[in-house]
Amino acid sequence: MKSPERLASLRRDLRQVPDHRSSPYLQACLKETARRYSGVSMLRHARRPTDVCPGITTTTDVAVPKGAVVAISGHLTHRDPNIYRDADEWVPERWLEEPDLARRVNAGDRLAYFPFGAGAHRCPGEKLAGIIAAAIVGTAALDFDVAWGGGERADLTKLDFSKACTTQALLGGDAPQRIVTAQDDTYTDARLGEKIQFEQFPALIAYVKDAAEVAPLIRCAQSAGIKAVPRNGGHQLSYPFPLELSFSLGLFEDFCSASDIRGRKLIGVSFSSYSALTDTLVIDLAHLNYVHVSEDHSTAKVGAGIRLGALYTALSGYDTTWIGGICPTVGLTGLLGAGGFNMQMRALGISSDHVLSAQLVAADGQTLHASPSSNPDLFWAIRGGGGGTYGVITELELQLTKLPRSAMVAISWNESESRFAAAKRFLEWAPRQPKEFTSQINVYKSSVQVLGWYLGRTQQELQALLNDSGLLAIGHPESQVTGDCSTDNSRIFGIVTNVCLPDDKVDPSILNVVPESFSKYENSSQFTYEEVPLSTTRATAEPWPRFRRLSKSFFVQKDNLLGDDTLREVVDRIAQLDDASGVWGEWHAWNISAAGENAFAWREQAYAHLEFQVHGSNDSTKQAGYEKWFADLEAYLRPAVGYVLLAAPGRLVDAMAYVLT
């Protein structure tokens, strides 16, 4: 504590090890303390008559009778400058520079290091003392804001130990800037993420910039008796699914033992991976957003907190990309936890299929490597098995792909009477088309729209596909079919533009997002920290708008397609809500042809995915009406679409070993 530099070195070392006793620097500190601060005397009674230094020539033979009081002191020896360099100074580094120092100074007939006594009757509590000292010092250094008191007694009753712990967990002098509590004026902004939600109040939010900070933060949460919850994109998408056992409500929820899990019937997997739960420590990963591309541009190692737009922007500089989702502010690990919907998936698979390995921190603070050959069950589970459940992912190795130029389509019907007919024909037709064609239909209160990406195909080929679809014969459609779309153009299709543009007319700046990429919420102060985009040649994306969003999703399965009456009822329910709700159904064609091995439960049977979204209201009566609308939709549609049996419950149980504490 007298040396802030050494205290910082100790904390760094403690963060790298699974337990305090295995810290080389802490052990060096304990050895040096025992050397430097040895007592002047350690008194004992001689147990039997003995000669001092038998067999060694001395000027005076000394015999010690039984019962005599003797002093066995290391004080003078431990301070001998002929034995120890800078003997009067406290220098723990000496034990790191020469790990065998104690053995060397005690070689032969010399005994120059004996902090716990000498001979056959050393202190019997030596090992216990070492364990206790390591536990106390390690815990104090990591979990508390400690400093040399200067002789004055500190008032410990006023310390905020939770914030003190997280301050020590974060590296660098800017740690206080990266911690937000309910007392800070940026708390409302920091806790909301993209979705404005008033019901979630974390105890503390810590923004990491280095993967080494994650394990200490986990220990902070555990020492405080709260859950640690990772946050990547902050979208907090919810894919409700009835469960007998939910695995997605927080990383360190101590709900049962491993033996309790085995044998339970698992009927599904939940993606209710809220990343800002009340009374939790939220570990925000958005600033872990580096991208390191391999020399051959085939793979990349990326910080797991990166947002999709930033990832695409960085990879564009290497003339390659990754098979990922649509929204530029979605976080990478959040996408993968839910499998990874994307607009190339019918041909190339979901995003989880394009992950080669991962680094993550488990519940016990260990950093693990997960891949097909290392912790394979864990690797299987983190891709599609629910977000933030099996560990905090800190780095991902991605398989990169250079996409071909493509054709795009946008069809709009600005008439409510065409909504059911267009939705019916789309669901009959789109999932059965060539695997290169991935598409969606957006069903609004009084209009409907179809968007599609025909991967590697031409405008003429896409037009021919649509001419045979039957969609253009419904009502009064406005259709735009264009071709030769670059990857950047395809990424912003449906968000910025609905046509393929010449390359020099494409503005992909919406992809160049900063870590905290959302708009300011009303009059609350906004949290910012090094909000720097990955590209300095492109314009920075405008802040992504926030709204109070309600959403719910359903999968239509291949062996249980929606009947006309059910579909008509769902379309009619969308029309029931007021204009202020902004209600829409975003429905995607699935029927994936590419094989893959991951935990995403719906892969084999998914025919279409139906998502419903509503802009919430600050009016409590209106909000209650919207919530009732969703509850009624759940009660009506869930039994109609049915449930999915978990594909490999045994593997999920094995992966849960990394969660249980």
XYZ file of C-alpha atoms in Angstrom:
661
model
C 0.000 0.000 0.000
C 2.974 2.292 0.474
C 3.873 1.710 -3.179
C 0.988 2.472 -5.561
C 3.000 1.049 -8.459
C 3.468 -2.282 -6.715
C -0.155 -2.333 -5.631
C -1.133 -1.881 -9.286
C 1.239 -4.700 -10.291
C -0.298 -6.959 -7.668
C -3.819 -6.236 -8.891
C -2.865 -6.958 -12.486
C -1.348 -10.279 -11.491
C -4.344 -11.260 -9.352
C -6.670 -10.665 -12.298
C -4.817 -13.255 -14.350
C -5.080 -16.176 -11.927
C -7.995 -18.333 -10.749
C -7.240 -17.883 -7.033
C -5.141 -15.606 -4.844
C -2.598 -18.220 -3.733
C -1.524 -18.915 -7.323
C -0.473 -15.297 -7.906
C 3.340 -15.210 -8.312
C 3.470 -11.534 -7.396
C 1.421 -12.020 -4.230
C 3.633 -14.919 -3.148
C 6.692 -12.745 -3.787
C 5.177 -9.998 -1.631
C 4.524 -12.451 1.199
C 8.063 -13.864 1.047
C 9.601 -10.424 1.031
C 7.440 -9.296 3.956
C 8.571 -12.332 5.948
C 12.188 -11.480 5.156
C 12.094 -7.727 5.664
C 9.932 -7.685 8.792
C 11.313 -10.656 10.727
C 11.123 -10.127 14.473
C 14.232 -9.231 16.446
C 13.918 -12.482 18.366
C 11.947 -15.650 18.375
C 12.282 -17.264 21.795
C 12.187 -20.994 22.431
C 13.143 -23.480 25.115
C 15.829 -25.940 24.047
C 14.206 -29.386 24.025
C 17.443 -31.261 24.637
C 21.160 -30.548 25.235
C 22.894 -29.630 21.992
C 26.097 -28.190 20.621
C 25.990 -25.129 18.402
C 27.420 -25.821 14.951
C 28.652 -29.354 15.643
C 31.532 -30.433 13.440
C 32.387 -26.877 12.456
C 35.563 -25.299 13.848
C 34.753 -22.288 15.994
C 36.736 -20.166 18.347
C 34.478 -21.155 21.176
C 32.527 -24.361 21.543
C 29.023 -23.632 22.808
C 26.855 -26.200 24.526
C 23.203 -25.427 25.115
C 21.602 -27.302 27.987
C 18.062 -28.623 27.875
C 15.493 -26.010 28.978
C 17.675 -23.012 28.185
C 15.866 -20.046 26.602
C 17.309 -19.472 23.153
C 16.663 -16.890 20.488
C 16.505 -18.038 16.882
C 16.288 -14.786 14.940
C 16.406 -14.154 11.245
C 16.500 -10.419 11.780
C 20.253 -9.902 11.340
C 20.629 -12.550 8.679
C 17.668 -11.282 6.682
C 19.186 -7.795 6.761
C 22.696 -8.903 5.821
C 23.785 -6.903 2.705
C 26.282 -9.648 1.873
C 23.346 -12.012 1.355
C 20.553 -9.787 0.100
C 20.864 -6.882 -2.306
C 19.253 -3.723 -0.859
C 18.663 -5.722 2.285
C 16.981 -2.888 4.181
C 14.478 -2.252 1.383
C 11.224 -4.096 0.720
C 11.774 -5.487 -2.807
C 9.320 -8.310 -3.685
C 10.654 -8.417 -7.234
C 13.788 -10.193 -5.972
C 11.709 -13.381 -5.549
C 10.424 -13.151 -9.126
C 13.841 -12.459 -10.593
C 15.314 -15.452 -8.744
C 12.596 -18.010 -7.950
C 15.131 -20.271 -6.160
C 16.477 -17.478 -3.960
C 15.525 -19.170 -0.687
C 17.179 -22.421 -1.730
C 20.352 -20.605 -2.764
C 20.796 -18.584 0.424
C 20.118 -21.700 2.502
C 22.550 -23.864 0.561
C 25.250 -25.811 2.375
C 25.710 -25.025 6.059
C 24.215 -21.532 5.850
C 20.680 -20.735 6.974
C 19.887 -17.242 5.700
C 16.097 -17.363 5.149
C 13.918 -18.791 7.903
C 10.931 -16.516 8.480
C 8.978 -19.195 10.342
C 11.837 -20.546 12.422
C 14.503 -23.140 11.802
C 15.226 -26.788 12.279
C 12.772 -29.634 12.659
C 10.356 -27.663 14.806
C 9.370 -24.788 12.556
C 6.102 -22.992 13.118
C 3.381 -25.601 12.548
C 1.033 -22.867 11.291
C 3.343 -21.771 8.469
C 1.188 -23.078 5.620
C -2.031 -21.968 7.270
C -0.547 -18.516 7.806
C 0.376 -18.357 4.126
C -3.140 -19.328 3.083
C -4.746 -16.769 5.391
C -2.345 -14.001 4.393
C -2.879 -14.672 0.675
C -6.653 -14.635 1.118
C -6.679 -11.411 3.127
C -4.201 -9.490 1.004
C -5.616 -10.746 -2.298
C -9.194 -9.918 -1.331
C -8.233 -6.487 0.010
C -6.266 -5.622 -3.129
C -8.946 -6.738 -5.592
C -12.212 -6.018 -3.849
C -11.544 -2.888 -1.791
C -10.296 0.607 -2.389
C -7.234 0.408 -0.143
C -4.432 2.906 0.399
C -1.822 3.708 3.050
C -3.626 5.473 5.866
C -0.870 7.861 6.879
C -1.462 7.200 10.557
C -5.091 8.324 10.618
C -7.925 5.896 11.197
C -10.284 5.732 8.204
C -14.063 5.745 8.548
C -14.861 2.474 6.783
C -18.595 2.796 7.376
C -18.905 5.316 4.555
C -17.135 3.286 1.873
C -19.126 2.111 -1.140
C -17.560 -1.338 -1.363
C -19.374 -2.334 -4.571
C -18.051 0.670 -6.469
C -14.661 0.354 -4.807
C -14.401 -3.230 -5.968
C -15.296 -2.440 -9.565
C -12.930 0.526 -9.573
C -10.092 -1.830 -8.687
C -11.252 -4.355 -11.280
C -10.995 -1.882 -14.148
C -7.533 -1.133 -15.493
C -6.061 2.338 -15.808
C -6.643 5.680 -14.224
C -9.923 6.219 -16.059
C -11.758 3.471 -14.143
C -14.113 5.891 -12.324
C -15.275 7.221 -15.706
C -16.381 3.727 -16.689
C -18.600 3.005 -13.690
C -22.206 4.160 -13.419
C -24.433 3.782 -10.361
C -27.921 4.989 -9.542
C -26.403 8.095 -7.961
C -24.900 9.238 -11.290
C -26.797 11.544 -13.621
C -25.941 9.223 -16.559
C -27.618 6.225 -14.882
C -30.896 6.398 -16.830
C -29.072 6.601 -20.143
C -26.591 3.880 -19.220
C -29.143 1.334 -18.048
C -31.543 1.634 -20.973
C -29.559 0.346 -23.948
C -31.498 0.507 -27.206
C -34.829 -0.529 -25.760
C -36.312 1.945 -23.325
C -37.327 -0.172 -20.355
C -38.334 1.334 -17.063
C -38.659 -1.883 -15.084
C -34.953 -2.826 -14.951
C -32.598 -1.156 -12.446
C -29.068 -2.597 -12.223
C -27.053 -1.885 -9.100
C -24.043 -0.857 -11.130
C -22.880 -0.738 -14.746
C -19.184 -1.240 -15.543
C -17.809 -0.561 -19.024
C -14.811 -2.757 -19.802
C -12.076 -1.916 -22.293
C -9.850 -4.941 -21.663
C -10.799 -8.614 -21.440
C -8.651 -8.894 -18.292
C -11.222 -6.772 -16.451
C -14.049 -9.298 -16.776
C -12.937 -11.915 -14.234
C -12.365 -9.353 -11.444
C -15.816 -7.883 -12.133
C -17.332 -11.339 -11.811
C -15.610 -11.715 -8.454
C -16.967 -8.312 -7.399
C -20.505 -9.482 -8.152
C -20.001 -12.761 -6.335
C -18.507 -11.082 -3.275
C -21.473 -8.712 -3.167
C -23.968 -11.550 -3.550
C -25.438 -10.255 -6.828
C -25.513 -11.525 -10.399
C -23.084 -10.397 -13.079
C -24.857 -9.885 -16.407
C -22.951 -9.249 -19.655
C -24.291 -6.647 -22.075
C -23.186 -6.392 -25.676
C -25.570 -4.541 -27.976
C -28.139 -3.466 -25.424
C -31.043 -4.459 -27.675
C -32.345 -6.926 -25.081
C -34.358 -8.872 -27.609
C -36.732 -11.352 -26.014
C -37.699 -14.623 -27.654
C -40.190 -15.961 -25.109
C -40.511 -19.705 -24.905
C -42.158 -21.694 -22.100
C -39.641 -23.594 -20.018
C -39.542 -25.897 -17.077
C -35.990 -24.663 -16.532
C -34.747 -21.345 -17.889
C -31.047 -20.913 -18.550
C -31.076 -17.290 -19.658
C -31.842 -15.037 -16.736
C -28.296 -14.239 -15.697
C -24.815 -15.633 -15.697
C -24.376 -16.520 -12.051
C -27.815 -17.426 -10.801
C -27.279 -20.196 -8.285
C -30.510 -22.044 -8.940
C -29.552 -25.684 -8.484
C -26.688 -28.121 -8.534
C -25.510 -30.074 -11.548
C -27.202 -33.190 -10.215
C -30.485 -31.275 -10.000
C -30.306 -30.406 -13.705
C -29.656 -33.905 -14.939
C -32.839 -35.791 -15.647
C -35.089 -32.757 -15.899
C -37.249 -32.523 -18.968
C -36.092 -29.651 -21.158
C -38.753 -28.630 -23.626
C -37.047 -25.612 -25.112
C -34.498 -22.876 -24.664
C -35.285 -19.283 -23.794
C -33.672 -16.206 -25.288
C -35.045 -13.834 -22.633
C -31.493 -12.630 -22.181
C -32.183 -9.256 -20.657
C -28.882 -7.501 -20.123
C -29.911 -4.959 -17.487
C -31.579 -6.796 -14.647
C -32.484 -5.138 -11.378
C -29.829 -5.344 -8.647
C -27.175 -6.826 -10.925
C -23.705 -5.791 -11.979
C -23.972 -5.166 -15.718
C -20.695 -5.779 -17.550
C -20.922 -3.689 -20.712
C -18.647 -5.037 -23.452
C -19.278 -2.490 -26.214
C -15.749 -1.052 -26.027
C -14.185 -4.474 -26.682
C -14.505 -3.741 -30.393
C -11.176 -4.420 -32.072
C -10.864 -6.298 -35.380
C -7.675 -8.202 -36.286
C -7.865 -9.738 -39.769
C -5.568 -12.595 -40.772
C -2.984 -12.069 -43.514
C -5.005 -14.065 -46.031
C -8.231 -12.240 -45.048
C -9.975 -15.536 -44.342
C -10.473 -15.109 -40.594
C -10.599 -12.364 -37.996
C -10.264 -12.183 -34.234
C -12.616 -9.551 -32.879
C -13.531 -8.068 -29.543
C -16.795 -9.680 -28.520
C -18.452 -6.365 -27.717
C -18.320 -5.066 -31.272
C -21.520 -3.981 -32.993
C -22.364 -5.415 -36.398
C -22.080 -2.106 -38.222
C -18.585 -1.499 -36.852
C -17.575 -5.062 -37.767
C -18.824 -4.698 -41.336
C -17.130 -1.304 -41.639
C -13.776 -2.670 -40.509
C -13.976 -5.748 -42.749
C -14.949 -3.641 -45.766
C -11.434 -2.226 -45.670
C -10.177 -5.749 -46.407
C -12.735 -6.361 -49.169
C -14.440 -9.088 -47.180
C -17.261 -9.498 -44.672
C -18.924 -11.862 -42.225
C -22.281 -13.611 -42.418
C -24.235 -11.549 -39.902
C -27.488 -9.752 -39.226
C -29.134 -6.582 -40.449
C -29.217 -3.927 -37.731
C -25.864 -2.076 -37.390
C -26.215 -1.474 -33.640
C -26.852 -5.120 -32.696
C -24.010 -6.589 -30.660
C -22.092 -9.559 -32.007
C -22.421 -11.874 -28.997
C -26.096 -11.026 -28.557
C -26.699 -12.056 -32.157
C -24.826 -15.328 -31.684
C -26.573 -16.184 -28.439
C -29.836 -16.236 -30.384
C -28.341 -18.212 -33.273
C -27.745 -15.418 -35.756
C -30.480 -14.491 -38.230
C -29.100 -12.949 -41.421
C -30.129 -12.250 -44.990
C -27.786 -14.861 -46.469
C -28.752 -17.678 -44.103
C -30.867 -19.838 -46.398
C -27.764 -20.480 -48.514
C -24.900 -19.928 -46.069
C -26.384 -20.760 -42.665
C -26.965 -18.750 -39.520
C -24.233 -16.548 -38.089
C -23.269 -19.135 -35.461
C -22.098 -21.396 -38.293
C -19.377 -18.860 -39.101
C -17.647 -18.810 -35.707
C -14.392 -20.757 -35.379
C -13.641 -20.287 -31.681
C -14.253 -18.092 -28.655
C -12.514 -16.854 -25.537
C -14.767 -16.475 -22.518
C -14.698 -16.071 -18.765
C -16.628 -18.722 -16.847
C -18.419 -18.392 -13.521
C -15.289 -19.310 -11.557
C -13.289 -16.530 -13.214
C -11.279 -18.835 -15.471
C -10.619 -17.786 -19.050
C -11.555 -20.648 -21.364
C -10.984 -21.352 -25.025
C -13.997 -22.880 -26.769
C -13.801 -24.502 -30.179
C -14.721 -27.795 -31.847
C -11.653 -29.374 -30.214
C -11.466 -27.457 -26.915
C -14.490 -27.427 -24.575
C -16.694 -28.533 -27.498
C -19.944 -28.643 -25.492
C -19.394 -25.085 -24.357
C -18.630 -24.032 -27.931
C -21.850 -25.709 -29.058
C -23.921 -24.012 -26.355
C -22.740 -20.404 -26.761
C -23.856 -20.440 -30.384
C -27.627 -20.370 -30.224
C -28.123 -21.548 -26.651
C -29.157 -18.212 -25.169
C -27.296 -15.014 -24.404
C -25.093 -14.419 -21.359
C -25.705 -17.859 -19.903
C -22.558 -19.940 -20.120
C -19.913 -17.275 -19.642
C -18.884 -13.775 -20.642
C -17.480 -14.007 -24.170
C -14.544 -11.639 -24.650
C -13.185 -12.580 -28.090
C -14.435 -14.435 -31.142
C -12.614 -15.884 -34.114
C -14.790 -15.506 -37.215
C -14.753 -17.203 -40.607
C -14.867 -14.424 -43.202
C -16.605 -14.535 -46.578
C -16.415 -12.342 -49.653
C -19.985 -12.000 -50.876
C -20.809 -11.767 -54.586
C -22.758 -8.884 -56.066
C -26.462 -9.482 -55.727
C -29.942 -8.411 -56.746
C -32.467 -6.850 -54.375
C -36.231 -6.399 -54.381
C -38.629 -4.075 -52.560
C -42.400 -4.414 -53.105
C -44.918 -2.173 -51.322
C -48.712 -2.259 -51.062
C -50.090 0.939 -49.562
C -53.513 -0.610 -49.040
C -54.808 -2.469 -46.013
C -56.960 -4.855 -48.061
C -53.857 -6.503 -49.591
C -52.204 -7.346 -46.292
C -53.665 -10.816 -45.756
C -53.351 -11.915 -49.388
C -49.731 -10.729 -49.603
C -48.830 -12.355 -46.280
C -50.511 -15.629 -47.260
C -48.763 -15.792 -50.637
C -45.405 -14.774 -49.175
C -45.482 -17.542 -46.546
C -46.524 -20.103 -49.159
C -43.880 -19.032 -51.676
C -40.781 -17.421 -50.111
C -39.434 -20.259 -47.901
C -39.607 -22.630 -50.880
C -37.528 -20.527 -53.272
C -33.866 -21.143 -54.207
C -31.647 -21.065 -51.160
C -29.873 -17.938 -52.424
C -33.089 -15.928 -51.931
C -33.688 -14.751 -48.351
C -36.627 -12.436 -47.777
C -39.014 -10.873 -45.299
C -42.481 -9.371 -45.245
C -43.372 -6.401 -43.056
C -47.066 -6.320 -42.176
C -48.203 -2.928 -40.894
C -51.523 -1.590 -39.681
C -52.624 -0.463 -43.165
C -49.839 -1.487 -45.552
C -47.429 -4.308 -46.342
C -43.898 -4.587 -47.777
C -41.651 -7.389 -49.075
C -37.844 -7.099 -49.087
C -35.474 -9.683 -50.537
C -31.778 -10.375 -51.240
C -30.945 -12.744 -54.109
C -27.352 -13.655 -53.297
C -25.000 -13.708 -56.296
C -27.816 -13.403 -58.826
C -28.745 -10.750 -61.373
C -31.623 -8.309 -61.675
C -33.072 -10.352 -64.543
C -32.957 -13.591 -62.549
C -34.678 -11.974 -59.584
C -37.358 -10.436 -61.789
C -38.091 -13.841 -63.293
C -38.406 -15.303 -59.801
C -40.909 -12.605 -58.815
C -42.902 -12.913 -62.017
C -43.700 -16.501 -61.028
C -44.400 -15.681 -57.365
C -47.993 -14.489 -57.680
C -47.185 -11.534 -55.436
C -47.317 -9.002 -58.262
C -50.891 -10.048 -59.086
C -52.150 -8.975 -55.643
C -53.690 -5.509 -55.329
C -51.628 -2.571 -56.535
C -47.969 -3.274 -55.763
C -45.078 -0.891 -56.332
C -42.081 -3.048 -57.191
C -38.396 -2.174 -57.453
C -35.973 -4.859 -58.634
C -32.349 -3.800 -59.022
C -29.043 -5.600 -59.436
C -25.269 -5.372 -59.145
C -25.534 -4.494 -55.449
C -22.222 -4.270 -53.594
C -21.977 -5.769 -50.118
C -22.130 -2.314 -48.482
C -25.207 -1.490 -50.554
C -26.833 -4.783 -49.577
C -26.094 -4.139 -45.881
C -27.997 -0.833 -45.902
C -30.843 -2.141 -48.073
C -34.209 -1.611 -46.393
C -32.672 0.855 -43.912
C -31.221 3.648 -46.055
C -32.245 2.656 -49.569
C -34.473 0.160 -51.371
C -32.459 0.016 -54.590
C -28.989 -1.005 -55.753
C -26.907 2.093 -56.417
C -23.638 2.734 -58.283
C -20.765 2.140 -55.884
C -19.844 5.833 -55.737
C -23.399 6.701 -54.691
C -23.559 4.252 -51.781
C -23.379 5.917 -48.364
C -22.571 3.206 -45.793
C -21.978 5.684 -42.954
C -24.918 4.226 -41.004
C -22.703 1.173 -40.432
C -19.827 3.200 -38.929
C -21.261 3.152 -35.416
C -19.499 4.093 -32.188
C -19.598 1.826 -29.095
C -22.398 3.790 -27.410
C -24.446 4.197 -30.553
C -27.892 5.209 -29.296
C -29.600 8.574 -29.195
C -29.975 10.629 -26.047
C -33.015 9.807 -23.932
C -35.149 12.873 -23.271
C -33.344 15.247 -20.870
C -31.135 12.688 -19.155
C -27.359 13.067 -19.319
C -25.758 10.717 -21.810
C -22.953 8.330 -20.927
C -19.958 8.574 -23.259
C -16.480 7.078 -23.175
C -14.060 7.123 -26.107
C -16.860 7.023 -28.670
C -14.583 6.591 -31.688
C -15.700 4.777 -34.873
C -13.456 2.154 -36.458
C -13.283 4.037 -39.763
C -11.883 7.550 -39.991
C -12.539 7.819 -43.733
C -16.294 7.281 -43.505
C -18.723 9.621 -41.808
C -19.773 8.521 -38.334
C -23.251 7.017 -38.049
C -25.973 9.159 -36.540
C -27.168 7.961 -33.125
C -29.655 5.101 -33.409
C -33.114 6.154 -32.196
C -34.469 4.702 -28.983
C -38.045 3.866 -28.263
C -39.978 1.987 -25.653
C -40.303 -1.268 -27.522
C -42.368 -4.350 -26.857
C -41.698 -7.442 -28.956
C -42.545 -11.104 -29.220
C -41.451 -13.848 -31.604
C -42.809 -17.159 -32.870
C -41.425 -19.839 -35.174
C -43.641 -21.500 -37.745
C -42.416 -25.065 -38.209
C -42.234 -27.069 -41.401
C -44.606 -29.741 -40.132
C -47.093 -27.267 -38.648
C -47.790 -24.441 -41.088
C -50.255 -21.685 -40.241
C -53.791 -22.147 -41.501
C -55.563 -19.351 -43.351
C -57.914 -18.590 -40.463
C -55.035 -18.253 -38.002
C -53.056 -16.021 -40.350
C -56.062 -13.803 -41.065
C -56.724 -13.423 -37.346
C -53.105 -12.399 -36.711
C -53.177 -9.826 -39.544
C -56.463 -8.450 -38.195
C -54.983 -8.165 -34.693
C -52.227 -5.929 -36.060
C -54.913 -3.575 -37.376
C -56.545 -3.346 -33.933
C -53.835 -1.156 -32.391
C -53.736 2.622 -32.762
C -51.379 4.510 -35.060
C -49.239 5.645 -32.116
C -48.255 2.045 -31.456
C -46.291 1.847 -34.715
C -47.191 -1.849 -34.699
C -45.748 -4.138 -37.326
C -45.072 -7.780 -37.968
C -41.601 -8.526 -39.347
C -41.794 -12.036 -40.747
C -38.819 -13.847 -42.291
C -38.646 -16.824 -44.621
C -36.406 -19.560 -43.183
C -36.150 -23.164 -44.423
C -32.346 -23.207 -44.122
C -30.507 -25.620 -46.401
C -26.981 -25.254 -44.991
C -25.944 -27.743 -42.321
C -24.609 -26.581 -38.975
C -23.742 -27.856 -35.509
C -24.837 -25.555 -32.690
C -27.437 -25.173 -29.961
C -30.020 -23.239 -31.977
C -33.096 -25.362 -31.356
C -35.255 -24.313 -34.317
C -32.756 -24.810 -37.112
C -34.111 -28.004 -38.625
C -37.819 -27.251 -38.326
C -37.998 -23.450 -38.793
C -40.082 -22.543 -41.831
C -40.704 -18.898 -40.956
C -40.064 -16.561 -38.064
C -42.803 -14.153 -36.990
C -41.752 -11.158 -34.921
C -44.168 -8.507 -33.662
C -43.075 -5.095 -32.412
C -44.834 -2.137 -30.851
C -43.655 1.287 -29.759
C -44.612 1.548 -26.093
C -46.205 4.539 -24.441
C -45.548 6.701 -21.389
C -49.305 6.737 -20.901
C -49.883 3.939 -18.388
C -53.350 3.127 -19.728
C -52.085 2.849 -23.290
C -49.086 0.851 -22.214
C -51.304 -1.572 -20.315
C -53.402 -1.975 -23.464
C -50.334 -2.804 -25.536
C -49.157 -5.319 -22.973
C -52.574 -6.968 -22.966
C -52.454 -7.136 -26.767
C -49.205 -9.095 -26.555
C -50.549 -11.352 -23.820
C -53.603 -12.135 -25.926
C -51.408 -12.742 -28.985
C -49.290 -15.170 -26.970
C -52.342 -17.043 -25.745
C -53.740 -17.292 -29.282
C -50.694 -17.914 -31.477
C -48.363 -19.962 -29.258
C -50.583 -23.066 -29.204
C -51.031 -22.746 -32.962
C -47.315 -22.737 -33.824
C -46.412 -25.339 -31.193
C -43.140 -25.983 -29.400
C -39.689 -27.242 -30.300
C -37.995 -30.066 -28.454
C -34.434 -29.312 -27.505
C -32.169 -31.109 -29.968
C -29.408 -32.168 -27.571
C -30.308 -31.701 -23.881
C -27.307 -33.750 -22.764
C -24.893 -31.304 -24.367
C -26.714 -28.401 -22.740
C -26.359 -30.041 -19.336
C -22.632 -30.500 -19.933
C -22.288 -26.861 -20.939
C -24.103 -25.765 -17.787
C -21.110 -26.941 -15.758
C -19.479 -23.640 -16.679
C -22.372 -21.669 -15.200
C -22.832 -23.243 -11.800
C -20.823 -21.734 -8.990
